[in-house]
Short mmCIF file of C-alpha atoms and ligand atoms in Angstrom, two decimals:
data_model
loop_
_atom_site.label_atom_id
_atom_site.label_comp_id
_atom_site.label_asym_id
_atom_site.label_seq_id
_atom_site.Cartn_x
_atom_site.Cartn_y
_atom_site.Cartn_z
CA UNK H 1 21.17 -11.64 21.09
CA UNK H 2 24.03 -12.07 23.47
CA UNK H 3 25.48 -14.30 21.05
CA UNK H 4 25.56 -11.94 18.05
CA UNK H 5 27.10 -8.49 17.48
CA UNK H 6 24.42 -6.05 16.85
CA UNK H 7 24.31 -2.55 16.09
CA UNK H 8 23.70 -1.59 19.99
CA UNK H 9 27.53 -2.64 20.18
CA UNK H 10 28.78 -0.58 17.13
CA UNK H 11 30.26 3.05 17.51
CA UNK H 12 29.36 3.98 13.88
CA UNK H 13 30.06 8.10 14.26
CA UNK H 14 31.56 9.13 11.08
CA UNK H 15 32.13 5.64 9.98
CA UNK H 16 31.67 4.21 6.36
CA UNK H 17 29.01 1.53 6.91
CA UNK H 18 28.57 -1.20 4.29
CA UNK H 19 25.29 -2.61 4.81
CA UNK H 20 24.25 -5.97 3.16
CA UNK H 21 20.37 -5.67 2.40
CA UNK H 22 17.95 -7.48 0.49
CA UNK H 23 16.78 -5.41 -2.39
CA UNK H 24 15.61 -8.59 -4.52
CA UNK H 25 12.26 -7.15 -4.41
CA UNK H 26 9.23 -8.21 -7.00
CA UNK H 27 9.15 -5.44 -9.90
CA UNK H 28 6.85 -5.23 -12.87
CA UNK H 29 7.32 -2.71 -15.46
CA UNK H 30 10.18 -0.89 -13.27
CA UNK H 31 7.82 -0.80 -10.33
CA UNK H 32 8.09 -2.32 -7.22
CA UNK H 33 5.04 -4.54 -6.69
CA UNK H 34 5.76 -5.67 -2.91
CA UNK H 35 7.90 -3.43 -0.53
CA UNK H 36 8.21 -5.55 2.31
CA UNK H 37 11.98 -6.02 2.13
CA UNK H 38 12.48 -2.38 1.57
CA UNK H 39 10.45 -1.56 4.54
CA UNK H 40 12.36 -4.15 6.58
CA UNK H 41 15.76 -2.48 6.04
CA UNK H 42 14.37 1.07 7.06
CA UNK H 43 14.89 0.86 10.72
CA UNK H 44 18.74 -0.45 10.11
CA UNK H 45 19.33 2.74 7.82
CA UNK H 46 17.88 5.20 10.13
CA UNK H 47 19.86 3.34 13.14
CA UNK H 48 23.09 3.89 11.07
CA UNK H 49 22.45 7.39 9.98
CA UNK H 50 21.27 8.45 13.64
CA UNK H 51 24.38 7.21 15.02
CA UNK H 52 26.40 9.43 12.43
CA UNK H 53 27.34 6.58 10.13
CA UNK H 54 27.29 6.72 6.24
CA UNK H 55 25.25 3.91 4.92
CA UNK H 56 26.38 2.36 1.76
CA UNK H 57 23.95 -0.33 0.69
CA UNK H 58 24.92 -3.33 -1.23
CA UNK H 59 22.70 -6.15 -2.64
CA UNK H 60 22.18 -8.53 -5.22
CA UNK H 61 19.00 -8.46 -7.72
CA UNK H 62 18.11 -11.32 -9.78
CA UNK H 63 20.71 -13.80 -11.21
CA UNK H 64 22.57 -12.16 -13.78
CA UNK H 65 25.78 -13.63 -15.23
CA UNK H 66 27.80 -10.79 -15.46
CA UNK H 67 26.87 -7.24 -16.19
CA UNK H 68 23.16 -7.20 -17.31
CA UNK H 69 21.37 -3.78 -17.22
CA UNK H 70 17.93 -5.73 -16.98
CA UNK H 71 19.00 -6.64 -13.45
CA UNK H 72 20.21 -3.16 -12.54
CA UNK H 73 19.22 -1.74 -8.90
CA UNK H 74 18.98 1.80 -10.33
CA UNK H 75 15.21 1.51 -10.74
CA UNK H 76 15.02 0.57 -6.91
CA UNK H 77 16.57 3.68 -5.79
CA UNK H 78 13.61 5.94 -5.89
CA UNK H 79 11.38 3.69 -3.90
CA UNK H 80 14.07 3.26 -1.05
CA UNK H 81 14.47 7.10 -1.05
CA UNK H 82 10.88 7.67 -0.92
CA UNK H 83 10.05 5.03 1.96
CA UNK H 84 13.12 6.46 3.74
CA UNK H 85 12.42 10.06 3.23
CA UNK H 86 15.70 10.91 2.39
CA UNK H 87 18.00 11.55 -0.44
CA UNK H 88 19.56 8.43 -1.72
CA UNK H 89 22.72 8.19 -4.06
CA UNK H 90 23.36 5.57 -6.56
CA UNK H 91 26.75 4.12 -8.37
CA UNK H 92 26.67 2.10 -11.46
CA UNK H 93 29.05 -0.26 -9.66
CA UNK H 94 29.56 -1.93 -6.59
CA UNK H 95 33.55 -1.75 -6.57
CA UNK H 96 36.27 0.19 -8.19
CA UNK H 97 37.05 4.09 -8.44
CA UNK H 98 33.79 5.30 -9.29
CA UNK H 99 32.32 3.72 -6.05
CA UNK H 100 35.10 4.82 -3.73
CA UNK H 101 34.81 8.22 -4.88
CA UNK H 102 31.18 8.28 -4.21
CA UNK H 103 31.67 6.86 -0.88
CA UNK H 104 34.39 9.48 -0.08
CA UNK H 105 32.18 12.32 -0.93
CA UNK H 106 29.12 11.05 0.96
CA UNK H 107 28.09 13.16 3.86
CA UNK H 108 27.60 11.91 7.56
CA UNK H 109 24.25 10.48 7.73
CA UNK H 110 24.10 10.08 3.77
CA UNK H 111 22.65 7.11 2.28
CA UNK H 112 24.39 5.39 -1.10
CA UNK H 113 23.13 2.47 -3.01
CA UNK H 114 25.65 0.47 -5.19
CA UNK H 115 25.06 -1.27 -8.24
CA UNK H 116 24.03 -5.21 -8.01
CA UNK H 117 26.86 -7.33 -6.47
CA UNK H 118 26.23 -10.26 -8.93
CA UNK H 119 27.59 -8.15 -11.69
CA UNK H 120 30.80 -9.62 -10.66
CA UNK H 121 31.42 -13.24 -10.67
CA UNK H 122 33.44 -12.85 -7.27
CA UNK H 123 30.42 -12.05 -5.58
CA UNK H 124 28.85 -15.90 -5.78
CA UNK H 125 32.46 -17.42 -5.60
CA UNK H 126 33.35 -15.21 -2.38
CA UNK H 127 36.89 -14.56 -3.89
CA UNK H 128 39.27 -12.66 -1.67
CA UNK H 129 39.81 -9.97 -4.40
CA UNK H 130 36.34 -9.08 -4.64
CA UNK H 131 35.79 -9.15 -0.91
CA UNK H 132 38.72 -6.71 -0.60
CA UNK H 133 37.67 -4.63 -3.22
CA UNK H 134 34.23 -4.31 -1.41
CA UNK H 135 35.87 -3.74 2.06
CA UNK H 136 37.98 -0.81 0.68
CA UNK H 137 34.42 0.82 0.60
CA UNK H 138 33.67 0.49 4.62
CA UNK H 139 34.91 0.66 7.91
CA UNK H 140 32.32 -1.54 9.34
CA UNK H 141 30.09 -4.28 7.80
CA UNK H 142 26.50 -4.79 8.84
CA UNK H 143 24.24 -7.63 7.58
CA UNK H 144 20.65 -7.16 7.72
CA UNK H 145 19.71 -9.82 4.88
CA UNK H 146 18.53 -12.92 6.68
CA UNK H 147 17.16 -13.88 3.44
CA UNK H 148 20.39 -14.58 1.75
CA UNK H 149 22.19 -15.69 5.01
CA UNK H 150 22.20 -19.26 4.10
CA UNK H 151 24.70 -18.29 0.95
CA UNK H 152 28.34 -18.05 1.47
CA UNK H 153 28.83 -15.03 -0.93
CA UNK H 154 31.19 -12.34 -0.78
CA UNK H 155 28.54 -9.71 0.36
CA UNK H 156 26.70 -12.09 2.78
CA UNK H 157 29.61 -13.88 4.60
CA UNK H 158 33.17 -12.95 3.04
CA UNK H 159 33.00 -9.28 4.27
CA UNK H 160 32.04 -10.18 7.93
CA UNK H 161 35.61 -11.84 8.24
CA UNK H 162 37.15 -8.51 6.58
CA UNK H 163 35.50 -5.83 8.57
CA UNK H 164 34.28 -5.43 12.19
CA UNK H 165 30.57 -7.13 11.52
CA UNK H 166 27.11 -6.47 13.03
CA UNK H 167 23.75 -7.69 12.70
CA UNK H 168 21.05 -5.36 11.44
CA UNK H 169 17.78 -4.66 12.95
CA UNK H 170 15.86 -7.03 10.78
CA UNK H 171 18.61 -9.81 10.94
CA UNK H 172 18.30 -9.20 14.77
CA UNK H 173 14.57 -9.99 14.57
CA UNK H 174 14.76 -12.79 12.48
CA UNK H 175 17.50 -14.32 14.47
CA UNK H 176 15.64 -13.48 17.84
CA UNK H 177 12.19 -14.82 16.65
CA UNK H 178 13.86 -18.12 15.26
CA UNK H 179 16.02 -18.72 18.33
CA UNK H 180 12.82 -18.25 20.46
CA UNK H 181 11.13 -20.58 18.23
CA UNK H 182 13.21 -23.52 17.96
CA UNK H 183 16.33 -23.14 19.83
CA UNK H 184 15.37 -22.00 22.83
CA UNK H 185 11.50 -22.35 22.88
CA UNK H 186 9.00 -22.37 25.69
CA UNK H 187 7.61 -26.01 25.63
CA UNK H 188 5.43 -27.55 24.37
CA UNK H 189 6.52 -26.61 20.82
CA UNK H 190 4.13 -27.65 18.20
CA UNK H 191 4.92 -27.68 14.35
CA UNK H 192 3.11 -27.28 11.53
CA UNK H 193 4.40 -28.76 8.12
CA UNK H 194 2.36 -28.65 5.15
CA UNK H 195 2.79 -28.16 1.19
CA UNK H 196 2.99 -30.16 -1.75
CA UNK H 197 5.69 -32.90 -1.15
CA UNK H 198 7.39 -34.77 1.35
CA UNK H 199 10.74 -34.93 -0.93
CA UNK H 200 11.45 -31.47 -0.60
CA UNK H 201 11.12 -31.21 3.46
CA UNK H 202 12.72 -34.51 4.47
CA UNK H 203 15.31 -32.88 6.25
CA UNK H 204 13.24 -30.45 7.76
CA UNK H 205 10.77 -33.05 8.95
CA UNK H 206 13.92 -34.90 10.58
CA UNK H 207 14.99 -31.97 12.45
CA UNK H 208 11.76 -30.85 13.59
CA UNK H 209 10.75 -34.47 14.97
CA UNK H 210 13.93 -34.20 17.01
CA UNK H 211 13.14 -30.63 18.23
CA UNK H 212 9.25 -30.27 18.89
CA UNK H 213 6.68 -32.00 20.91
CA UNK H 214 3.99 -32.31 18.40
CA UNK H 215 4.28 -32.40 14.66
CA UNK H 216 1.36 -31.50 12.51
CA UNK H 217 1.55 -32.75 8.85
CA UNK H 218 -0.74 -31.29 6.48
CA UNK H 219 -1.07 -30.60 2.53
CA UNK H 220 -0.20 -32.86 -0.13
CA UNK H 221 2.75 -34.25 1.94
CA UNK H 222 0.16 -35.74 4.38
CA UNK H 223 -0.98 -38.02 1.57
CA UNK H 224 2.35 -39.93 1.44
CA UNK H 225 2.24 -40.69 5.16
CA UNK H 226 -1.57 -41.94 4.92
CA UNK H 227 -0.68 -44.07 1.96
CA UNK H 228 2.36 -45.32 3.66
CA UNK H 229 0.10 -46.60 6.45
CA UNK H 230 -2.01 -48.60 4.08
CA UNK H 231 -4.72 -45.77 3.21
CA UNK H 232 -6.23 -45.36 0.05
CA UNK H 233 -5.62 -41.80 -1.17
CA UNK H 234 -7.07 -42.42 -4.54
CA UNK H 235 -5.78 -39.89 -7.03
CA UNK H 236 -4.26 -37.68 -4.39
CA UNK H 237 -0.89 -35.99 -4.93
CA UNK H 238 1.26 -38.66 -3.40
CA UNK H 239 4.94 -39.83 -3.36
CA UNK H 240 4.47 -43.69 -3.21
CA UNK H 241 7.86 -44.33 -3.58
CA UNK H 242 8.71 -42.62 -0.28
CA UNK H 243 6.51 -44.76 1.72
CA UNK H 244 9.33 -46.45 3.68
CA UNK H 245 10.83 -42.89 4.37
CA UNK H 246 7.62 -41.87 5.74
CA UNK H 247 7.21 -44.85 8.06
CA UNK H 248 10.78 -44.26 9.10
CA UNK H 249 9.85 -40.57 10.13
CA UNK H 250 6.97 -41.99 12.12
CA UNK H 251 9.22 -44.55 13.79
CA UNK H 252 11.77 -41.96 14.66
CA UNK H 253 9.37 -39.31 16.21
CA UNK H 254 7.78 -42.27 18.25
CA UNK H 255 11.20 -42.72 19.54
CA UNK H 256 11.87 -39.29 20.42
CA UNK H 257 8.43 -38.74 22.08
CA UNK H 258 7.33 -36.22 19.07
CA UNK H 259 3.31 -36.65 18.79
CA UNK H 260 2.63 -36.77 15.07
CA UNK H 261 -0.85 -35.55 13.91
CA UNK H 262 -2.07 -36.48 10.63
CA UNK H 263 -5.51 -35.38 8.97
CA UNK H 264 -8.20 -37.48 10.38
CA UNK H 265 -10.99 -36.11 7.49
CA UNK H 266 -10.15 -34.63 4.17
CA UNK H 267 -12.20 -32.56 1.45
CA UNK H 268 -11.82 -34.57 -1.82
CA UNK H 269 -12.75 -33.51 -5.26
CA UNK H 270 -12.51 -35.16 -8.77
CA UNK H 271 -10.75 -32.06 -10.43
CA UNK H 272 -7.81 -29.94 -9.23
CA UNK H 273 -9.77 -26.63 -9.86
CA UNK H 274 -11.49 -23.82 -7.81
CA UNK H 275 -15.00 -24.54 -6.74
CA UNK H 276 -14.81 -28.37 -8.06
CA UNK H 277 -17.60 -30.37 -6.51
CA UNK H 278 -16.28 -31.97 -3.37
CA UNK H 279 -17.14 -33.54 0.03
CA UNK H 280 -15.48 -34.31 3.26
CA UNK H 281 -14.88 -37.84 4.17
CA UNK H 282 -12.84 -39.63 6.67
CA UNK H 283 -9.26 -40.37 5.47
CA UNK H 284 -10.13 -44.09 5.21
CA UNK H 285 -13.16 -43.16 2.67
CA UNK H 286 -11.47 -41.46 -0.52
CA UNK H 287 -12.62 -43.19 -3.48
CA UNK H 288 -10.20 -44.34 -6.42
CA UNK H 289 -11.17 -41.23 -8.57
CA UNK H 290 -10.97 -38.64 -6.01
CA UNK H 291 -7.89 -36.54 -4.74
CA UNK H 292 -7.56 -35.22 -1.32
CA UNK H 293 -7.38 -31.28 -1.77
CA UNK H 294 -7.61 -29.98 2.06
CA UNK H 295 -7.79 -31.16 5.48
CA UNK H 296 -11.48 -31.43 6.95
CA UNK H 297 -13.38 -29.80 9.82
CA UNK H 298 -12.58 -32.62 12.20
CA UNK H 299 -8.77 -32.12 11.58
CA UNK H 300 -8.92 -28.65 12.07
CA UNK H 301 -10.57 -29.26 15.47
CA UNK H 302 -8.13 -31.75 16.40
CA UNK H 303 -5.23 -29.01 15.73
CA UNK H 304 -7.19 -26.66 17.59
CA UNK H 305 -7.17 -28.79 20.47
CA UNK H 306 -3.61 -29.38 20.21
CA UNK H 307 -2.99 -25.54 20.09
CA UNK H 308 -4.62 -25.19 23.46
CA UNK H 309 -1.79 -27.33 25.01
CA UNK H 310 1.20 -25.51 23.56
CA UNK H 311 3.23 -22.37 24.11
CA UNK H 312 5.27 -21.96 20.92
CA UNK H 313 4.15 -22.72 17.25
CA UNK H 314 6.36 -22.82 14.12
CA UNK H 315 4.68 -22.87 10.87
CA UNK H 316 5.62 -23.67 7.09
CA UNK H 317 3.37 -24.83 4.34
CA UNK H 318 -0.14 -24.74 3.85
CA UNK H 319 -2.82 -27.61 4.99
CA UNK H 320 -4.07 -27.69 1.26
CA UNK H 321 -4.44 -26.27 -2.18
CA UNK H 322 -5.26 -22.97 -0.53
CA UNK H 323 -4.76 -20.98 -3.85
CA UNK H 324 -8.38 -22.80 -4.94
CA UNK H 325 -11.23 -21.86 -3.14
CA UNK H 326 -12.83 -23.57 -1.08
CA UNK H 327 -9.97 -25.79 -0.58
CA UNK H 328 -8.20 -23.16 1.48
CA UNK H 329 -10.61 -23.64 4.62
CA UNK H 330 -8.39 -25.49 6.76
CA UNK H 331 -5.40 -23.37 6.18
CA UNK H 332 -7.60 -20.12 6.77
CA UNK H 333 -9.12 -21.65 9.95
CA UNK H 334 -5.89 -23.03 11.45
CA UNK H 335 -3.87 -19.93 10.73
CA UNK H 336 -6.76 -17.74 12.62
CA UNK H 337 -6.79 -20.09 15.68
CA UNK H 338 -2.79 -19.31 15.90
CA UNK H 339 -3.27 -15.98 15.21
CA UNK H 340 -6.20 -15.59 17.90
CA UNK H 341 -4.12 -17.64 20.52
CA UNK H 342 -0.94 -15.42 19.83
CA UNK H 343 -3.22 -12.04 20.06
CA UNK H 344 -4.49 -13.71 23.65
CA UNK H 345 -0.95 -13.89 24.79
CA UNK H 346 -1.16 -17.54 25.07
CA UNK H 347 1.53 -18.68 22.61
CA UNK H 348 4.31 -17.33 20.30
CA UNK H 349 3.82 -18.21 16.77
CA UNK H 350 6.52 -17.80 13.85
CA UNK H 351 5.99 -18.84 10.11
CA UNK H 352 8.03 -18.66 7.07
CA UNK H 353 8.62 -19.94 3.70
CA UNK H 354 7.32 -18.29 0.41
CA UNK H 355 3.77 -19.97 0.02
CA UNK H 356 3.30 -19.88 3.76
CA UNK H 357 3.47 -16.11 3.98
CA UNK H 358 1.06 -15.77 1.12
CA UNK H 359 -1.11 -18.63 2.73
CA UNK H 360 -0.94 -16.47 5.95
CA UNK H 361 -1.92 -13.10 4.49
CA UNK H 362 -4.56 -14.83 2.33
CA UNK H 363 -6.08 -15.81 5.83
CA UNK H 364 -5.77 -12.45 7.13
CA UNK H 365 -3.39 -13.83 9.80
CA UNK H 366 0.21 -13.05 9.04
CA UNK H 367 0.06 -9.34 11.14
CA UNK H 368 -1.50 -11.29 14.08
CA UNK H 369 1.50 -14.05 14.16
CA UNK H 370 4.29 -13.05 16.64
CA UNK H 371 6.68 -13.09 13.60
CA UNK H 372 6.34 -13.89 10.01
CA UNK H 373 10.13 -14.28 8.40
CA UNK H 374 10.43 -12.68 4.79
CA UNK H 375 13.13 -15.24 4.04
CA UNK H 376 12.31 -18.28 1.73
CA UNK H 377 15.34 -20.62 1.58
CA UNK H 378 17.23 -19.39 4.67
CA UNK H 379 13.98 -19.87 6.86
CA UNK H 380 13.71 -23.23 5.62
CA UNK H 381 17.33 -24.08 6.04
CA UNK H 382 17.10 -22.91 9.62
CA UNK H 383 14.18 -25.32 10.14
CA UNK H 384 16.15 -28.05 8.61
CA UNK H 385 18.62 -27.20 11.54
CA UNK H 386 21.53 -26.18 9.21
CA UNK H 387 24.29 -23.50 10.12
CA UNK H 388 23.68 -20.36 8.07
CA UNK H 389 27.06 -18.88 7.01
CA UNK H 390 25.95 -15.33 7.16
CA UNK H 391 24.50 -15.76 10.63
CA UNK H 392 27.41 -17.87 11.86
CA UNK H 393 29.89 -15.18 10.70
CA UNK H 394 28.17 -12.60 13.08
CA UNK H 395 28.67 -14.54 16.16
CA UNK H 396 30.65 -12.72 18.98
P1 AMP S 1 5.10 -25.97 -0.61
O1 AMP S 1 5.93 -24.97 -1.67
O2 AMP S 1 5.77 -27.35 -0.45
O3 AMP S 1 4.93 -25.27 0.60
O4 AMP S 1 3.85 -26.31 -1.20
C1 AMP S 1 2.80 -25.47 -1.33
C2 AMP S 1 1.65 -25.77 -2.36
O5 AMP S 1 1.37 -27.12 -1.86
C3 AMP S 1 0.64 -24.75 -2.59
O6 AMP S 1 0.67 -24.25 -3.85
C4 AMP S 1 -0.56 -25.73 -2.58
O7 AMP S 1 -1.40 -25.65 -3.39
C5 AMP S 1 0.02 -27.21 -2.55
N1 AMP S 1 -0.74 -28.44 -1.90
C6 AMP S 1 -1.36 -28.08 -0.58
N2 AMP S 1 -1.97 -29.30 -0.22
C7 AMP S 1 -2.19 -29.88 -1.41
C8 AMP S 1 -2.99 -31.09 -1.88
N3 AMP S 1 -3.63 -31.71 -0.88
N4 AMP S 1 -2.72 -31.43 -3.13
C9 AMP S 1 -2.19 -30.62 -4.11
N5 AMP S 1 -1.57 -29.60 -3.63
C10 AMP S 1 -1.34 -29.21 -2.56
#
């Protein structure tokens, strides 16, 4: 982390610390249904209060257009207080006199949540006026929200240029893991890219072919690569118009010595539904009325063999339609193989992206990976090789 300023570098005693967190958590009927993101920010809040700082938490919630009580952060405050095991105050605006008064009255070691930053248009527009109004509430700025670091908003980027800025613990963990996985990895590196479509992951595939030694392509997107090579994929999900693009990716990979691994056998069915009658066939034996819904056991064995030879694994996207039993088999088997190898100390594994986390949880493997990113879009943009404004602003 030498390249970034962290809490270890910050003198916070008596300071007002404006902390960008991600409290955009799933809620149902006023209750938090998944508290992963709340848990993730606790070490940062504790580090700040232990150093004698006052923690003033700012976050967006949902996509309100202006003030909208249905998108208020107020219902989340008890959940934060309960997990933290401390009193947490709340102000129903993130700027202005009320907020300034509450911050001034906050005790050393106190914690305060301010209302949804997106109630103000200046947040997403990153206007100097809004950045200035926020900055009046803090002496230093801590960004602990990697999941929003791909956005150039006032609270995610603007503030870092206005106040002394530091990475929080969860931000530090994300940067650390992703750096070890892609920027300065132990080689060889193997990437697994699965999921539905090639079109949504073109840049990601382009960047990974340049950076990894082995690229395993699975899921619906593998069908496009198979079809591009003249293999009949029947009724499978397939972007036939992207055949030239797929061939170009294969070509580029070859020229940079990136080994591409595609399915050699697949599980096919005639219906896209759970427990649909299915059979395992070689990729060259898919019938016109069948669709590929998962990779087959020979493919799983092939990937396992490749895993034996690498030191680092990066994963995004499932191998098949994992939400439908039994088409989750390849995803589950490979996820467990990566988790086992990680636990045996044979490799470092990093995974991320919405569906990927769900798939790894489903396989019971997420906890045994070295690192699972809680970020969706930001994780994908990192895999695409893009600079994330919120991260860049924290560089020394
Ligand atoms: P993505 O959001 O691109 O990571 O795609 C995840 C989705 O891809 C999941 O909902 C899977 O069900 C779907 N998927 C994976 N493999 C297939 C396949 N062979 N056919 C159809 N959908 C698939």
